Amino acid sequence: MNQLIVVLFLIILLTSCDINPYKRKEFSNFFNQSVDLTDNLIFYHFNELSYPGTSGDIIDSSGRGRHCDSANGLSKAQGIFGEGIYCDGSGAGIDLNLAEFDDGFDERTISVWFYAEKVDGTRYIYEEGGGVNGINIYIINGFLYGHTYKGFPAPVDFQVHQSLPISSETWYHVAISYHKNNGFLMFVNGESIAPAESLNGFSFPSHGDPNGLCFQNGGTVRHDGTSGGSSYSNPFQGVLDEIAVWNRTLSSDEIGDLYLRQGRL
């Protein structure tokens, strides 16, 4: 009886000591093959030692040298695999100040892991484009949105979005894919959440507005038509990890594999 009490006490003690809010269980699935980086734009592991705010302190792991800059005191946190970036909800994040993001495209896939400490209000995870053309991932009052638009406010060639309710303090993998003929899709934890939304055969045009991670970087448009904004506004609070962007549409199997890797890109 005494031994049983000791065992129960140790279990309770060990459980109570496990207070890391970013800890997650290991998945049973793991893929050893390399991720296909064909037409990859950026590939950030976020395993740097620190972010001093100097030029190029966010390192691109694709081998293409597309480093970018941290902003407003970005710091480190435990990621989904290795380390991630901690966005403090006050404007810390990343300026995606890369010329490649100004170019138009026919296809695009954006993949990122996130852990939101708060899901109230408006909180941007990924923002590209501006007040006329854009493609974004954001949270509004407990819903995750993938959204893209062209020609706002008029004539609008397309404005489509998909959304899903999410919880705070939970790891999610989100990917959005754009194909001018096959449409727009959002995947959450490896699964598409709805049929593709038509893009009416339009390519995405060049877009010279600033882009950002963890905040809205300049003007944008949301799914409800709300537009405007400023740099470092509507900040995300939580952790981002393992972001990659391609100028091609990954297949549903490839996106499912990204989720099952649990960040091991």
Tab-separated table of C-alpha atoms in Angstrom:
chain	number	residue	atom	x	y	z
A	1	MET	CA	0.000	0.000	0.000
A	2	ASN	CA	2.802	2.372	0.930
A	3	GLN	CA	4.555	1.604	-2.370
A	4	LEU	CA	1.387	2.424	-4.313
A	5	ILE	CA	1.082	5.756	-2.509
A	6	VAL	CA	4.714	6.580	-3.364
A	7	VAL	CA	4.158	5.739	-7.058
A	8	LEU	CA	1.010	7.876	-7.216
A	9	PHE	CA	2.828	10.741	-5.507
A	10	LEU	CA	5.685	10.571	-8.043
A	11	ILE	CA	3.223	10.582	-10.964
A	12	ILE	CA	1.440	13.648	-9.575
A	13	LEU	CA	4.749	15.401	-8.893
A	14	LEU	CA	6.138	14.763	-12.364
A	15	THR	CA	2.881	15.854	-13.998
A	16	SER	CA	2.715	19.064	-11.984
A	17	CYS	CA	6.287	19.937	-12.946
A	18	ASP	CA	5.507	19.726	-16.649
A	19	ILE	CA	4.460	23.343	-17.109
A	20	ASN	CA	5.959	24.099	-20.523
A	21	PRO	CA	2.936	25.504	-22.434
A	22	TYR	CA	4.502	24.686	-25.802
A	23	LYS	CA	5.139	21.000	-25.174
A	24	ARG	CA	3.389	18.625	-27.569
A	25	LYS	CA	3.114	14.854	-27.830
A	26	GLU	CA	5.242	13.020	-30.355
A	27	PHE	CA	3.430	11.887	-33.493
A	28	SER	CA	3.697	8.242	-34.497
A	29	ASN	CA	4.287	9.295	-38.114
A	30	PHE	CA	7.623	10.564	-39.368
A	31	PHE	CA	8.862	10.921	-42.930
A	32	ASN	CA	12.552	10.660	-43.657
A	33	GLN	CA	12.491	11.858	-47.265
A	34	SER	CA	13.513	15.437	-47.979
A	35	VAL	CA	10.935	18.135	-48.573
A	36	ASP	CA	10.780	19.058	-52.255
A	37	LEU	CA	12.082	22.619	-52.489
A	38	THR	CA	11.320	23.042	-56.185
A	39	ASP	CA	10.170	26.655	-56.698
A	40	ASN	CA	10.638	27.364	-52.991
A	41	LEU	CA	10.836	31.062	-52.024
A	42	ILE	CA	11.766	30.880	-48.330
A	43	PHE	CA	12.259	28.180	-45.713
A	44	TYR	CA	12.766	29.358	-42.113
A	45	HIS	CA	13.524	26.956	-39.243
A	46	PHE	CA	13.902	29.774	-36.667
A	47	ASN	CA	16.751	27.974	-34.888
A	48	GLU	CA	19.041	31.020	-34.647
A	49	LEU	CA	20.525	31.751	-31.229
A	50	SER	CA	18.930	35.203	-30.960
A	51	TYR	CA	17.498	38.082	-32.956
A	52	PRO	CA	19.583	41.234	-32.419
A	53	GLY	CA	17.571	43.238	-34.945
A	54	THR	CA	20.410	43.442	-37.460
A	55	SER	CA	19.870	43.058	-41.195
A	56	GLY	CA	19.383	39.447	-42.277
A	57	ASP	CA	19.145	37.965	-38.780
A	58	ILE	CA	16.344	35.614	-39.912
A	59	ILE	CA	18.208	32.871	-41.795
A	60	ASP	CA	16.796	31.203	-44.892
A	61	SER	CA	17.474	27.448	-44.846
A	62	SER	CA	16.532	26.895	-48.489
A	63	GLY	CA	20.089	27.612	-49.597
A	64	ARG	CA	18.913	30.579	-51.680
A	65	GLY	CA	20.154	33.221	-49.244
A	66	ARG	CA	16.783	34.946	-48.797
A	67	HIS	CA	17.385	36.137	-45.253
A	68	CYS	CA	15.173	38.841	-43.779
A	69	ASP	CA	14.905	41.049	-40.698
A	70	SER	CA	13.391	40.651	-37.256
A	71	ALA	CA	11.425	43.613	-35.908
A	72	ASN	CA	10.565	45.157	-32.547
A	73	GLY	CA	12.436	42.864	-30.189
A	74	LEU	CA	11.536	39.431	-31.569
A	75	SER	CA	12.536	36.645	-29.178
A	76	LYS	CA	12.831	32.840	-28.974
A	77	ALA	CA	10.509	30.104	-27.681
A	78	GLN	CA	10.166	26.351	-27.882
A	79	GLY	CA	8.772	25.533	-31.319
A	80	ILE	CA	6.923	22.559	-32.723
A	81	PHE	CA	10.353	21.105	-33.550
A	82	GLY	CA	13.436	22.754	-32.142
A	83	GLU	CA	12.987	26.460	-31.563
A	84	GLY	CA	10.482	28.973	-32.906
A	85	ILE	CA	9.869	32.709	-32.736
A	86	TYR	CA	7.866	34.309	-29.948
A	87	CYS	CA	5.575	37.119	-31.083
A	88	ASP	CA	4.678	39.190	-28.032
A	89	GLY	CA	1.393	40.695	-29.245
A	90	SER	CA	2.954	44.167	-29.251
A	91	GLY	CA	4.467	44.202	-32.733
A	92	ALA	CA	7.455	41.851	-32.503
A	93	GLY	CA	7.738	39.856	-35.715
A	94	ILE	CA	9.455	39.687	-39.101
A	95	ASP	CA	9.641	42.102	-42.022
A	96	LEU	CA	9.450	39.949	-45.162
A	97	ASN	CA	11.375	42.594	-47.073
A	98	LEU	CA	12.322	40.421	-50.047
A	99	ALA	CA	12.101	41.487	-53.681
A	100	GLU	CA	10.845	38.005	-54.609
A	101	PHE	CA	7.626	38.699	-52.700
A	102	ASP	CA	6.840	41.649	-54.986
A	103	ASP	CA	6.559	39.431	-58.062
A	104	GLY	CA	3.296	38.071	-59.424
A	105	PHE	CA	2.585	34.337	-59.546
A	106	ASP	CA	0.231	31.706	-60.949
A	107	GLU	CA	0.714	29.322	-58.027
A	108	ARG	CA	1.633	29.736	-54.358
A	109	THR	CA	1.692	27.584	-51.207
A	110	ILE	CA	2.297	28.992	-47.715
A	111	SER	CA	2.903	26.617	-44.799
A	112	VAL	CA	3.427	27.507	-41.117
A	113	TRP	CA	2.981	26.081	-37.618
A	114	PHE	CA	1.486	28.373	-34.968
A	115	TYR	CA	0.565	28.348	-31.283
A	116	ALA	CA	-1.727	31.250	-30.379
A	117	GLU	CA	-1.782	32.388	-26.776
A	118	LYS	CA	-4.772	34.585	-27.624
A	119	VAL	CA	-7.381	34.194	-30.357
A	120	ASP	CA	-9.557	37.219	-29.547
A	121	GLY	CA	-9.572	40.341	-31.700
A	122	THR	CA	-7.701	40.511	-35.010
A	123	ARG	CA	-4.271	38.884	-35.147
A	124	TYR	CA	-2.175	38.465	-38.298
A	125	ILE	CA	0.035	35.414	-38.776
A	126	TYR	CA	1.088	36.049	-42.397
A	127	GLU	CA	0.443	39.197	-44.426
A	128	GLU	CA	1.455	39.692	-48.067
A	129	GLY	CA	0.300	42.419	-50.430
A	130	GLY	CA	-1.692	45.514	-49.599
A	131	GLY	CA	-4.907	47.409	-50.132
A	132	VAL	CA	-5.498	46.207	-53.725
A	133	ASN	CA	-4.048	42.665	-53.988
A	134	GLY	CA	-3.138	40.330	-51.133
A	135	ILE	CA	-2.907	36.856	-49.655
A	136	ASN	CA	-3.094	36.497	-45.864
A	137	ILE	CA	-3.499	34.200	-42.865
A	138	TYR	CA	-5.052	35.731	-39.739
A	139	ILE	CA	-7.242	35.111	-36.679
A	140	ILE	CA	-10.407	37.021	-35.826
A	141	ASN	CA	-12.316	36.231	-32.628
A	142	GLY	CA	-11.538	32.539	-32.472
A	143	PHE	CA	-11.596	31.812	-36.220
A	144	LEU	CA	-8.594	31.142	-38.435
A	145	TYR	CA	-8.861	32.666	-41.921
A	146	GLY	CA	-7.042	32.116	-45.181
A	147	HIS	CA	-7.892	34.949	-47.568
A	148	THR	CA	-6.851	36.235	-50.974
A	149	TYR	CA	-8.125	39.054	-53.175
A	150	LYS	CA	-7.333	40.899	-56.407
A	151	GLY	CA	-8.508	44.288	-57.607
A	152	PHE	CA	-10.038	45.587	-54.376
A	153	PRO	CA	-12.223	47.644	-54.061
A	154	ALA	CA	-13.396	47.646	-57.700
A	155	PRO	CA	-13.467	46.016	-60.103
A	156	VAL	CA	-12.822	42.973	-57.912
A	157	ASP	CA	-11.517	40.023	-59.934
A	158	PHE	CA	-11.843	37.740	-56.923
A	159	GLN	CA	-12.082	37.863	-53.142
A	160	VAL	CA	-12.263	34.441	-51.478
A	161	HIS	CA	-11.604	33.011	-48.045
A	162	GLN	CA	-11.927	29.869	-45.962
A	163	SER	CA	-12.142	29.716	-42.162
A	164	LEU	CA	-12.217	27.336	-39.221
A	165	PRO	CA	-12.736	27.817	-35.452
A	166	ILE	CA	-9.567	27.297	-33.403
A	167	SER	CA	-8.567	27.254	-29.745
A	168	SER	CA	-5.869	29.152	-27.902
A	169	GLU	CA	-2.795	27.380	-26.514
A	170	THR	CA	-2.894	24.659	-29.166
A	171	TRP	CA	-0.428	23.856	-31.935
A	172	TYR	CA	-1.861	24.004	-35.463
A	173	HIS	CA	-0.378	23.532	-38.892
A	174	VAL	CA	-1.970	25.732	-41.575
A	175	ALA	CA	-1.260	25.811	-45.291
A	176	ILE	CA	-2.978	27.818	-48.006
A	177	SER	CA	-2.599	27.101	-51.692
A	178	TYR	CA	-3.324	29.296	-54.711
A	179	HIS	CA	-3.662	28.040	-58.269
A	180	LYS	CA	-5.179	30.375	-60.839
A	181	ASN	CA	-7.144	27.556	-62.473
A	182	ASN	CA	-7.653	25.065	-59.641
A	183	GLY	CA	-8.619	27.618	-56.994
A	184	PHE	CA	-7.828	28.541	-53.389
A	185	LEU	CA	-7.670	26.028	-50.530
A	186	MET	CA	-6.857	26.117	-46.824
A	187	PHE	CA	-5.519	23.052	-45.031
A	188	VAL	CA	-5.485	22.724	-41.238
A	189	ASN	CA	-3.529	19.877	-39.653
A	190	GLY	CA	-3.077	18.231	-43.018
A	191	GLU	CA	-6.704	18.282	-44.171
A	192	SER	CA	-8.455	20.628	-46.585
A	193	ILE	CA	-11.356	22.248	-44.762
A	194	ALA	CA	-13.614	22.972	-47.754
A	195	PRO	CA	-13.768	22.581	-51.548
A	196	ALA	CA	-11.574	24.934	-53.561
A	197	GLU	CA	-12.755	28.512	-54.077
A	198	SER	CA	-12.562	29.730	-57.688
A	199	LEU	CA	-10.006	32.369	-58.651
A	200	ASN	CA	-11.595	32.890	-62.073
A	201	GLY	CA	-8.379	31.980	-63.880
A	202	PHE	CA	-6.518	35.075	-62.662
A	203	SER	CA	-2.807	35.160	-61.977
A	204	PHE	CA	-1.793	37.034	-58.835
A	205	PRO	CA	-0.281	40.379	-59.944
A	206	SER	CA	2.919	42.039	-58.785
A	207	HIS	CA	2.479	43.693	-55.405
A	208	GLY	CA	5.087	46.028	-53.953
A	209	ASP	CA	3.535	46.565	-50.528
A	210	PRO	CA	5.442	45.474	-47.386
A	211	ASN	CA	4.869	41.934	-46.074
A	212	GLY	CA	5.086	40.553	-42.557
A	213	LEU	CA	4.959	37.655	-40.117
A	214	CYS	CA	3.240	38.133	-36.740
A	215	PHE	CA	1.647	41.435	-37.724
A	216	GLN	CA	-0.107	43.396	-40.459
A	217	ASN	CA	2.574	45.282	-42.362
A	218	GLY	CA	0.830	48.245	-43.968
A	219	GLY	CA	-2.498	48.227	-45.781
A	220	THR	CA	-4.544	45.069	-46.296
A	221	VAL	CA	-8.080	43.806	-46.895
A	222	ARG	CA	-9.899	41.208	-44.800
A	223	HIS	CA	-12.635	38.790	-45.820
A	224	ASP	CA	-15.414	41.129	-44.629
A	225	GLY	CA	-14.111	43.997	-46.775
A	226	THR	CA	-12.413	45.825	-43.904
A	227	SER	CA	-9.355	47.581	-45.323
A	228	GLY	CA	-6.554	49.886	-44.282
A	229	GLY	CA	-4.116	49.563	-41.428
A	230	SER	CA	-0.549	50.416	-40.573
A	231	SER	CA	2.793	48.715	-40.042
A	232	TYR	CA	3.053	46.343	-37.069
A	233	SER	CA	-0.693	46.520	-36.385
A	234	ASN	CA	-3.053	43.663	-35.396
A	235	PRO	CA	-0.171	41.678	-33.901
A	236	PHE	CA	-0.218	37.940	-33.281
A	237	GLN	CA	0.619	36.717	-29.763
A	238	GLY	CA	2.204	33.296	-29.544
A	239	VAL	CA	4.761	31.141	-31.346
A	240	LEU	CA	5.409	30.574	-35.055
A	241	ASP	CA	7.671	27.862	-36.416
A	242	GLU	CA	8.818	26.218	-39.645
A	243	ILE	CA	7.453	28.563	-42.293
A	244	ALA	CA	7.958	27.789	-45.955
A	245	VAL	CA	6.606	29.459	-49.100
A	246	TRP	CA	6.584	27.983	-52.603
A	247	ASN	CA	5.749	29.431	-56.000
A	248	ARG	CA	3.939	26.227	-56.857
A	249	THR	CA	0.848	24.459	-55.582
A	250	LEU	CA	1.798	21.592	-53.305
A	251	SER	CA	-0.400	18.514	-53.655
A	252	SER	CA	-2.727	17.496	-50.838
A	253	ASP	CA	-0.380	14.576	-50.113
A	254	GLU	CA	2.604	16.918	-49.823
A	255	ILE	CA	0.696	19.191	-47.440
A	256	GLY	CA	-0.429	16.177	-45.414
A	257	ASP	CA	3.212	15.098	-45.168
A	258	LEU	CA	4.219	18.562	-43.900
A	259	TYR	CA	1.751	18.138	-41.048
A	260	LEU	CA	2.787	14.563	-40.244
A	261	ARG	CA	6.442	15.584	-40.097
A	262	GLN	CA	5.495	17.766	-37.124
A	263	GLY	CA	7.826	20.497	-38.223
A	264	ARG	CA	10.732	18.288	-39.267
A	265	LEU	CA	11.114	19.897	-42.686
